[in-house]
Structure formats: structure tokens, C-alpha cells
């Protein structure tokens, strides 16, 4: 039964992915066409995503180009207008599959104004290095990067002498990444059988995650990020090494060991609930229809993936409270939900993890396929189970 | 007897549960008391009931500094005539629409080089400024056309503003324009020889009491430093180069706030004239009062009848400090502070400047810079400009004025969004009072950081262009307008 | 208006005072019946907690009263949440010690 449902889920996800892709193609240049209607402008195309625009009436012609970059939840498309003398006269976000509250932070600030009058893309890339709008750092950086790309399109075509050399994308490996790797290593260590201080190590990981991934860096793993990648918004790995490590280390460890390192001891929100639960001596929820809850939780996650893939906009189906908890951004409903979860956490162990979090169902989904695979593999070619530490802690054959 | 033990048990339970109920009721009561204290109009500092200076509650003595908080970094010079945007605009208007009805000497189609001497020099050394004037002028014409659309909605606000404006101009204006040089006009109307005061301290205390009875919310006394006196134009004389008249010994600086409900509903519902007209009355009456005691006096009043720049004078008088938006921030009124002064030769004891941490707070806050619809306010970490020898915050006057011409009012009546959104501009209820006081006494700045985080995430601000009429904005206001400024609440509209 | 100022306001606070008295009086009985071993610092902390709770309520309502409804609600949400967490912590503190003593 599980297996059948899982296959069904997989099929629907693939279908949504494909459907979303079709939908997408139809709408390619819609944004430019609506913002620069024929009645007011004449657009002369100069290649992909690049135009010279002649406003009707006596105004001067200007250059227009689009650029793309990855924000927090997905892709951002930005249009840049360059005045004839090569200064930016306007930058606007054409489309964004971004969590709405981050975007509205941008719009509320004067961030887009900061671009006006900037001479060339070198200035913009400088903007891309700054933190931009507090509470929406990733989004503002993405806008700057997309703007840079667009401006580069124009300058390389029309002002080749002014074009700045392409920035060498240097890989950013810093404290954040090191801490993350350390957390993963400690988690693996804490899984070793017969290790002294297992519990303590686990605690260290959990609260380390809470402090660093949560309060300090605000970078928990989210379904929204995964959805973004599934929808084809792969962030530039040089800039987002952290995200890649987070997702792929989790995935790889999950595939090898069959245990989910993230949910077991890295997730900052689990640490949050755990701390509260300890404070209130929380109990495990006394539930009779646990299976029903599990399926509700799974359906939620499944729905979120479908919507994200179909609309190609992971931000829409973002129902994770992490942003509200660690970033102080989110809709009112998110804050309300966060409040409820906080209170419930005092009395019931990990309500978010157990009843709502979409990461857990995704992990168990993957686990199910892994299990199936191992079974088929074993049936065709039986192997001897090695007394590997990882295996022994998770192997279902023992 | 058996009953009795039962009774005792009941009594105990009765007390227990009434205690519980009492706790719940007291929480309800405190919530209600909180709600009412929020609604209480007595918290509208300067408009409430604390007469005789009761609203000047801040303990300035604890924040006294020897040097005022403006930063001198270079040679100082006085503000010249054309550096004031209203004078600049006046000159341009006179060229465009000569009073004698002759043909214009300059039109919008012409450029900087077509302007006569001093104007040309000014605009040549301030590139972009003339461009902005032209933009403002065009927006002003658009504003007049737009007004038809918004007239009904903002009728009450406009009428309220016009009523406040009415005593400011023309023949019946009070105080009347000075006539003749200060050496004459400041002494005109003195009815007696100067009475000798027991001490300058007595003089200060008396004048402050009197100013409060005239309606001043805050009063401070400053020396008149020549560097704050305008150069190039003197009221009663006209365009002239002059030195500070020796009898301008002290300035009595008075401050009052705008009406609070309308302030928060800026730009479209608020006005500057409520505070302006009251300041005119206060300063005008102080002039008469001083002259009746035998001392010279000259009022300096808004909108433009000043011979001295007010904010630095008020800083010298210990009323407050300058904020990022260039406006004086006082502990009691925040940026909702409007200023006038009376210069006099009465012997007075001067107040000390204060430092209650505005510079550091503004460095972190930047709310006004985010909210300003014209982008006139810098969001830099430190004041980027040195102005006449001082490193200080200064707005881009030209851009700000363009926005006055853009918002959905009948004519350029101002914007004041920066006053309204400034976290210091809060009423005097216990929540804000506590926050402001603790912040002032906290040297580490952690409290203000926490407050700011809450301010930014709890309070919603419409943001920049939203304050403009469509298509750029939505005629947003910072807070809902009060019922008494909403036309639709009182009139049959169809 | 003067009726409110002169009469109702004092009456309100007199009633509040009575409510507080009843509360304090009954607190002792509650502590006894719930088997709490109270001592001075526990009472102090409990009182502080109750004052904090009262101030949170009053603060949020003041903001709502002056027209800052959204800010008031957020304020209430945040501080009541903090109060609840602190309350649970306080409860643990109070009950934990009593157990130790009993052993
Ligand atoms: S009055 Fe308005 S336009 Fe001028 S500085 Fe203040 S907020 Fe900006
Ligand atoms: S809004 Fe903030 S930055 Fe602006 S003047 Fe007020 S305190 Fe300073």
C-alpha cells in the first residue's frame, strides 16, 4: 500500500514538473510585453533578453535587458534599463518565485532605488556583496546579481569598451560552511555504536544547530529550497556552497546509512522544540490515530511539492515556519503558527517535526525507495553484510 | 459542629477560587487600563492637559554636555540668502511671473546660463538643483489638476489646514513683519524703561513660565551665535550684508508639536500650519510681553519669517538634537517639534545643550530614510556631508520640495512623513515613555537595538512611493486618519 | 468628564487593589494545597512573573488603544509567548526544588 502510494506520488510529481515546464514556456516574454506595451514603446531586439527601446513621443531611446539569478526560494528575473550614456535608469523585478514576505521587504525598502544612476555593472556587483535589505539578504543579493547580468548584456553589446571583466566566481568557503561540516561530522560520530557520551554529543549537535543554523545564520534546510532546485532554479554553487553541502550531505548520508542526519540532530527548529520540551517536561503526544497524522503530514508536503512544480514558484507553497522563527520574516499566519507550535512544544514533544514538517516525509519517501532498491538488489545478488559501523546502526537485516 | 468543618473547608476553597478569579479579573482590569491609557488624549504631548510646562518633563540636567552635539569640522560660515530653498524659488518665480505683469525674464525652457548673476552662480555650483526645480514646478501643475480627484476625500484636511494658515499672511498677520532695521523695529513699542531683574536666572524662569502660559510645550534659552544668523537678507531691511545686531543677546526658543492624530496621517491629512500659527502667536505675544517690560524683542517665526536658523539654536538651548532627517528631535516630542524664537536683550540665564543619544540611534534606525517618498534623506552610516563647516545630516531640499508638489494635496503643503515615522515621535503614554527614558539612560545601546527590532517588525510602514498618488503610490498614510478629518464621516457624498 | 477623573478612576484602582489582596491572600492556600514548598525567592519570582504578565497585557492594549493595532497584537503575541515560556520554566523551578526536599 505504502509502496503504491509512493509510486503514485512520484508519478504526480513528475507530471507536475513536466506540466509546469510546459506552462512556463508559454509565458516566456510575457513580462516584457506587458511592461513595455506596443502602444507606448517600440522594441528592437538585439539578441536574447536584450532590446533597444524607443519610447513613442520625443523621449530618448534606452537599452533594456533581462537577467536572472537565484534568490531564497527560486528564480528572480530582473529587467534593467540603461540610459544611452550607460547609467542605470531603472531596475525592476519582472517575475520572482520568491517567498512573498522577502520580496515585500525589498519593495518596502529603497533597495531598487540604490541602483539608479549607477554607472556600470561593476557597481552593481559591489551591491551584490553587501547585505542589502536586512531580513531579505539572499533576495537582495539575487536582485543585484541578476541586475549585473542584465547590465552586462547591454554593455557587452553596446559599450564593449566599458565592459568590466567577468567577475571570477570565487568559491566561498568560510566559517558557516565549516561549522556545517563539523555538525555533520559530529552527527555521524554520535551514531557510532558503543560510543561514550552519545547523548551529550547529540545534544551538542542539536543546540549547535539551533545556535548557528538558526539564530546566527538563519539557514535551515527547507522544502522550499529543494522545490526551487527541482523546479530548475539551481543557485550558483560558488555563492551557495552552504546550501549545496546542506542538501547533498543530508541526501548522501541518508542514502548510505538510511538515517536522516538533518532531522536527527542538525535541524535548528528541532533544537528549538527540544529545548522548549525539556523546559516543560513535554510528553510524546498520546495519539491513537498516529498513522492518520503521518499521512496528513505527507500529503501536505506532497501538495507543496506539486504546487511548487506546477507553478514553478516554490514561494507559493512555502508553509515552513523557519523564516518566522529565525529571520523574523513571514506572514501573520506564519507567526501565529509559530506561536502555537512554541506553546505546544512546551507540553508535547516536537509537534512541528511530528505533525507538520515537510522535510521528514520527504526523507522517509527517499528512504522508502532506498529500502526497495536494497531489497531488489539483495534479491538479485545477495551480498554479505559487512560489519560496517554505519550499516550496523541502520541495517534492517540485523 | 460537623457543619463547621465543612464550612471551614468551603471558606478555604472560596478564598482560593476567588483569588484565582481575582487574578484573572486584575489581568482584565490592567488590560483595560492599558487600552484606555493608550486612547487617552492627555498623552498627546503639547495638546493634553499638562499646563504650565508640565509637558517639558525630560530631566535635561542628566544629559547636559559642554559642547553641543553638532560636529564642527571646518571653517564656519553663515547661511546665505539663496541657500534657503524658499528664497531660491521666490527669486525664480519673480523672474517667471514678474509682479508688474511684464513678460517673463526666464522660463522653464531656459537653462542655468540664462539666469541673472547670483542665481546663476548658485545653480551652477549646485548641479541638478535647477532640474529638480523644474520637475517640482511641473508636478505642482499636475497637483492642481489632480486636486479635482481628491478634493472630496481631503476636503476636511484641506479646510483645517487653510484655517490654521489664515493668520499667517497678509495685513492682519500676527506678529506683523518687522519694519526697519532691528535697531529700530526691535525697540518699537517699548512702553517703559527696562526693569532690572533680580538675576538672569529670575529672568529665564519668568520668561519660561510665561511662554508656557502662552502655549509653548518646550522652552529653552540660548545665546545668539552669529554663525546661525542668516546672511544676505534681513527682515525689515531687505537684501543686505549685516552683522549680528548687538542687542540680540539671547534667544528664547519655543517648541510645540503638530496635532498628533493628523501628524500620523501625513502627508495628505496633516498640515504644518497648525503648529506654525500657534508658534506665531506664542512668539508674537512674547515680543509684546518683553517690550512691555522694557526690553527689545524680535520674533522669528515660521513658515519663513526667520533671521536665524532654528535647529542649531534649539540645540544650543538644550531642547534636543538633530536627527537624520535634519529635523530637531526633542525627548518629549521627537521629531514632531516645530520651532520659533524671540531674540532679546533681556539678561537671561542660558540653558545647556544636551546629548541623549540621538546620533547613535539614528545611525541604526534609518526608518525615515526608508520611508521618505523623495529619497531626500541619506541612509549612510555617518553624515556624508560637511555643511558650512559642520558634519551633519542634511536632506536634499530640492527633492523634498518636489514631493510636496506631488502628494495629493491642493497645493504644496508639505509632506512631514519623516516627522511621523520617526520612532522618537511618540505620544506620552507609559509604553513609549518607558521605552524612550530607558533608552536615554542606557549607555550600551542594546536597549535601543531591541526597541528598533520591535519597531521595525511590529509597526507597519507603507514605504517610500506609497505616499504618492497613483500611479506611483496609493496615497498611503502612516496611520489611519482620525475620524474628524474624514469628509465621508460627516457629509453626504454621492 | 470630571466624574470619571474624580470618582471612577480611584474606584477602579481601589477595586484592583482589592483583587490583588484576595489574590495574594489565596496564593498561600494554593501553595499549600498544591504541595509547593515556597520560600521568599520563589514568591519573589512568582510575583515578578505576574507583574510581567500584567505589563505585557497592559502594554499591548495601550498600543491598540492608541491606534497601533497591528503593533499591539504583535506585542501581545511576543510577550505573552515569552510569559508562557517563563511561566513553564518558573513552574519547573518551583516544583523541582520541592521534590528534592521531600526526598
Ligand atoms: S518631508 Fe517628506 S519628502 Fe521631505 S524629507 Fe521628510 S519624508 Fe522626505
Ligand atoms: S526616523 Fe530614525 S533615523 Fe530618522 S531621524 Fe528618526 S530616529 Fe533618526
XYZ file of C-alpha atoms in Angstrom, chain A:
398
model
C 0.000 0.000 0.000
C 2.739 2.453 1.020
C 4.707 1.474 -1.959
C 1.796 2.017 -4.318
C 1.098 5.436 -2.852
C 4.736 6.347 -3.066
C 4.813 5.406 -6.721
C 1.676 7.420 -7.265
C 3.250 10.417 -5.531
C 6.341 10.083 -7.662
C 4.267 9.956 -10.810
C 2.241 13.020 -9.888
C 5.392 14.920 -9.029
C 6.945 14.097 -12.360
C 3.721 15.083 -14.057
C 3.575 18.410 -12.203
C 7.177 19.058 -13.075
C 6.534 18.428 -16.733
C 3.282 20.391 -16.741
C 4.943 23.336 -15.068
C 7.643 23.296 -17.657
C 5.107 23.470 -20.478
C 3.241 26.288 -18.780
C 6.445 28.171 -18.307
C 7.434 28.178 -21.920
C 4.209 29.816 -22.994
C 4.815 32.734 -20.691
C 8.432 33.419 -21.558
C 8.362 37.011 -22.716
C 5.029 37.994 -21.271
C 6.573 40.256 -18.648
C 8.462 42.427 -21.058
C 5.452 42.681 -23.338
C 3.156 43.827 -20.560
C 5.561 46.361 -19.132
C 6.567 47.821 -22.465
C 3.318 47.731 -24.426
C 3.419 48.293 -28.148
C 1.258 51.341 -27.803
C 3.980 53.193 -25.920
C 7.236 51.611 -26.975
C 8.907 50.106 -29.950
C 11.254 47.294 -29.006
C 14.114 46.373 -31.248
C 15.509 43.016 -30.254
C 19.279 42.625 -30.175
C 19.509 39.003 -29.211
C 18.166 37.004 -26.334
C 16.944 39.179 -23.486
C 18.293 42.385 -24.969
C 16.452 45.258 -26.589
C 16.843 48.811 -27.651
C 13.675 50.614 -26.664
C 12.247 53.597 -28.494
C 9.555 55.241 -26.421
C 6.892 56.802 -28.557
C 6.921 60.548 -28.291
C 10.043 62.578 -28.101
C 11.793 60.770 -25.279
C 15.218 59.282 -25.768
C 15.765 55.664 -26.626
C 17.285 53.454 -23.980
C 18.581 49.905 -23.590
C 16.741 47.125 -21.880
C 17.954 43.715 -20.843
C 16.870 40.974 -18.539
C 18.894 38.907 -16.130
C 18.228 36.011 -13.814
C 19.534 34.813 -10.503
C 18.526 32.551 -7.685
C 17.025 34.047 -4.590
C 15.971 32.219 -1.486
C 13.002 30.280 -2.798
C 13.573 30.397 -6.510
C 14.445 32.349 -9.571
C 14.237 36.077 -9.944
C 14.016 37.791 -13.281
C 15.057 41.378 -13.391
C 14.916 43.996 -16.122
C 17.450 46.776 -16.290
C 17.063 49.969 -18.270
C 20.279 51.662 -19.232
C 20.216 55.270 -20.363
C 22.150 55.999 -23.549
C 25.156 57.278 -21.640
C 25.416 53.947 -19.859
C 23.863 54.675 -16.485
C 21.097 52.624 -14.979
C 17.831 54.470 -15.070
C 15.635 51.762 -13.674
C 15.716 48.264 -12.373
C 12.585 46.261 -11.806
C 11.734 42.746 -10.810
C 9.827 41.122 -13.643
C 8.962 37.853 -12.049
C 10.034 36.085 -8.960
C 9.231 32.769 -7.499
C 10.258 34.114 -4.173
C 8.702 33.866 -0.754
C 6.366 36.871 -0.778
C 7.451 38.350 2.526
C 11.061 38.611 1.391
C 10.024 40.339 -1.785
C 7.804 42.771 0.012
C 10.720 43.664 2.258
C 12.617 44.610 -0.852
C 9.791 46.658 -2.233
C 9.287 48.407 1.057
C 12.885 49.427 1.222
C 14.605 51.730 -1.197
C 16.844 48.960 -2.379
C 15.876 49.173 -6.033
C 16.444 52.918 -5.914
C 20.055 52.332 -4.935
C 20.779 51.142 -8.458
C 19.634 54.289 -10.143
C 22.416 56.271 -11.729
C 24.998 53.564 -11.147
C 27.487 53.634 -13.958
C 28.103 50.055 -14.918
C 27.888 46.550 -13.731
C 30.960 46.811 -11.573
C 28.992 48.991 -9.217
C 26.193 46.517 -9.151
C 28.370 43.601 -8.308
C 29.599 45.656 -5.411
C 26.000 45.871 -4.305
C 25.775 42.119 -4.640
C 28.492 41.776 -1.997
C 26.652 43.797 0.614
C 23.933 42.513 2.833
C 21.305 44.552 1.075
C 17.989 44.657 2.832
C 18.068 43.245 6.329
C 15.811 40.258 6.580
C 15.971 39.595 2.875
C 19.671 39.295 2.229
C 19.541 36.442 -0.204
C 16.793 38.085 -2.199
C 18.530 41.423 -2.435
C 21.793 39.810 -3.445
C 19.978 37.861 -6.112
C 18.472 41.044 -7.487
C 21.902 42.608 -7.653
C 23.333 39.552 -9.402
C 20.510 39.454 -11.911
C 20.873 43.171 -12.471
C 24.564 42.709 -13.055
C 23.888 40.032 -15.644
C 21.400 42.242 -17.427
C 23.670 45.262 -17.396
C 26.472 43.097 -18.728
C 24.286 42.038 -21.622
C 23.848 45.646 -22.595
C 27.393 46.822 -22.101
C 28.968 43.924 -23.922
C 26.762 44.631 -26.900
C 26.684 48.416 -26.959
C 29.618 49.650 -24.873
C 32.219 46.946 -25.328
C 34.990 49.238 -24.124
C 33.240 49.846 -20.813
C 32.514 46.245 -20.015
C 34.112 45.113 -16.819
C 35.807 41.757 -16.881
C 33.522 38.975 -15.833
C 33.869 38.507 -12.112
C 35.746 35.374 -11.294
C 33.251 33.450 -9.244
C 35.366 32.559 -6.309
C 34.144 29.750 -4.194
C 33.034 30.983 -0.852
C 34.069 28.595 1.849
C 34.021 30.167 5.251
C 33.049 29.710 8.847
C 29.450 28.909 8.007
C 30.428 26.028 5.779
C 32.996 24.732 8.245
C 30.516 24.737 11.072
C 28.031 22.898 8.917
C 30.535 20.210 8.015
C 31.509 19.919 11.642
C 27.890 19.403 12.595
C 27.530 16.631 10.060
C 30.730 15.004 11.277
C 29.617 15.157 14.889
C 26.267 13.688 13.948
C 27.915 10.749 12.235
C 30.193 10.346 15.210
C 27.257 10.288 17.588
C 25.801 7.407 15.595
C 28.760 5.166 16.239
C 27.684 2.247 18.348
C 29.074 1.824 21.829
C 30.319 5.373 21.952
C 30.588 7.015 25.319
C 28.702 10.285 25.766
C 26.460 9.572 22.807
C 23.670 11.584 24.287
C 25.888 14.521 25.064
C 27.256 14.612 21.555
C 23.767 14.508 20.175
C 22.810 17.448 22.367
C 25.850 19.426 21.265
C 24.901 18.911 17.634
C 21.302 19.818 18.220
C 21.979 23.015 20.131
C 24.907 23.879 17.886
C 22.470 23.667 15.008
C 19.973 25.794 16.889
C 22.509 28.489 17.566
C 24.368 28.564 14.262
C 21.958 27.348 11.602
C 19.139 29.021 13.469
C 19.859 32.191 15.323
C 23.206 33.227 13.868
C 22.956 32.345 10.178
C 19.230 31.666 9.720
C 19.888 28.955 7.186
C 17.909 25.836 7.934
C 17.183 23.268 5.268
C 13.778 23.899 3.763
C 11.474 22.168 1.372
C 11.212 25.477 -0.423
C 14.893 25.302 -1.334
C 14.536 21.737 -2.532
C 11.475 22.676 -4.531
C 13.400 25.524 -6.068
C 16.060 23.117 -7.238
C 13.501 20.639 -8.526
C 11.881 23.458 -10.432
C 15.199 24.106 -12.081
C 16.438 27.083 -10.079
C 19.892 25.842 -9.262
C 21.738 28.515 -7.368
C 25.279 29.246 -8.454
C 27.240 26.814 -6.390
C 30.122 29.204 -5.825
C 27.790 31.519 -3.971
C 25.576 28.967 -2.310
C 28.037 26.290 -1.319
C 26.384 26.168 2.070
C 23.018 25.181 0.639
C 24.593 22.513 -1.516
C 26.500 20.990 1.371
C 23.378 21.047 3.488
C 21.193 19.332 0.932
C 23.650 16.883 -0.526
C 25.371 15.842 2.662
C 21.959 15.072 4.075
C 20.940 13.195 0.968
C 24.129 11.190 0.695
C 24.210 10.229 4.341
C 20.557 9.323 4.093
C 21.192 7.100 1.085
C 24.203 5.390 2.590
C 23.032 4.886 6.129
C 19.288 5.055 5.818
C 19.210 7.604 8.627
C 18.383 11.227 8.275
C 21.209 13.235 9.821
C 19.484 16.564 9.437
C 16.288 15.715 11.250
C 18.085 13.689 13.847
C 20.496 16.288 15.137
C 21.128 19.297 12.943
C 17.788 20.951 12.323
C 17.727 24.177 14.338
C 13.991 24.081 14.677
C 14.170 20.663 16.216
C 16.672 22.081 18.670
C 14.240 24.869 19.376
C 11.378 22.485 20.102
C 13.639 20.205 22.052
C 14.808 22.998 24.321
C 11.232 24.031 24.990
C 10.191 20.436 25.503
C 12.892 19.938 28.099
C 11.821 23.059 29.867
C 8.220 21.942 30.071
C 8.955 18.230 30.521
C 6.998 17.602 27.368
C 5.496 14.202 26.687
C 5.167 12.326 23.461
C 1.779 13.026 22.013
C -0.700 10.385 23.190
C -2.264 9.811 19.829
C -4.318 6.842 18.703
C -4.517 7.659 15.024
C -0.862 8.388 14.565
C -0.925 6.944 11.075
C -3.585 9.370 10.013
C -1.432 12.262 11.185
C 1.551 10.893 9.368
C -0.453 10.786 6.191
C -1.733 14.300 6.666
C 1.835 15.429 7.121
C 2.887 13.577 3.992
C 0.007 14.934 1.962
C 0.905 18.474 2.965
C 4.460 18.015 1.796
C 3.304 16.298 -1.366
C 0.871 19.136 -2.099
C 3.569 21.718 -1.533
C 5.873 19.981 -3.990
C 3.137 19.674 -6.602
C 2.128 23.309 -6.379
C 5.719 24.480 -6.451
C 6.490 22.432 -9.523
C 3.312 23.230 -11.375
C 3.535 26.975 -10.817
C 7.322 26.933 -10.937
C 7.051 29.149 -7.882
C 8.214 27.430 -4.689
C 7.441 30.542 -2.675
C 3.707 29.995 -3.033
C 3.583 26.713 -1.223
C 6.051 27.681 1.473
C 4.449 26.821 4.785
C 7.568 26.372 6.824
C 7.819 28.445 9.958
C 11.615 28.618 9.945
C 11.665 32.055 8.401
C 9.341 33.398 11.050
C 11.352 31.794 13.818
C 14.888 32.722 12.868
C 14.528 35.519 10.372
C 11.549 37.348 11.807
C 10.029 37.431 8.364
C 6.850 35.768 7.304
C 3.166 36.327 7.038
C 0.965 36.824 10.064
C -0.308 33.290 9.747
C 3.267 32.064 9.959
C 3.838 33.954 13.165
C 0.588 32.650 14.563
C 1.574 29.111 13.649
C 4.992 29.652 15.170
C 3.389 30.893 18.368
C 1.124 27.885 18.578
C 3.970 25.490 17.919
C 6.102 27.197 20.535
C 3.451 26.799 23.175
C 2.569 23.253 22.220
C 6.277 22.331 22.236
C 6.327 23.008 25.940
C 3.919 20.169 26.564
C 4.205 17.802 23.617
C 7.474 16.624 22.153
C 8.371 18.156 18.815
C 4.924 18.919 17.413
C 6.313 20.517 14.271
C 8.590 17.598 13.433
C 5.918 15.048 14.165
C 2.895 16.611 12.600
C 3.744 19.310 10.106
C 7.336 19.485 8.931
C 7.641 18.629 5.235
C 11.271 17.576 5.463
C 10.541 14.424 7.371
C 8.089 12.958 4.824
C 10.497 13.790 2.028
C 13.230 11.940 3.858
C 11.055 8.924 4.520
C 9.976 8.982 0.880
C 13.589 8.737 -0.162
C 14.183 6.115 2.490
C 11.370 4.001 1.112
C 12.924 3.979 -2.345
C 16.300 3.199 -0.890
C 14.829 0.287 1.017
C 13.101 -1.039 -2.105
C 16.275 -0.709 -4.058
C 18.335 -2.544 -1.480
C 15.733 -5.292 -1.386
C 15.727 -5.738 -5.135
C 19.488 -5.603 -5.146
C 19.697 -8.256 -2.460
C 17.250 -10.493 -4.221
C 19.216 -10.477 -7.387
C 22.677 -10.564 -5.939
C 22.906 -11.449 -2.284
C 25.906 -9.938 -0.510
C 27.339 -10.420 2.858
C 26.571 -7.729 5.259
C 29.800 -6.090 6.279
C 30.127 -5.153 9.890
C 30.332 -1.551 8.950
C 29.567 0.891 11.681
C 27.024 2.807 9.659
C 25.403 -0.322 8.422
C 25.082 -1.878 11.774
C 23.310 1.073 13.212
C 20.729 1.211 10.497
C 20.669 -2.105 8.710
C 17.254 -3.624 8.609
C 18.731 -7.098 8.177
C 20.033 -7.319 11.656
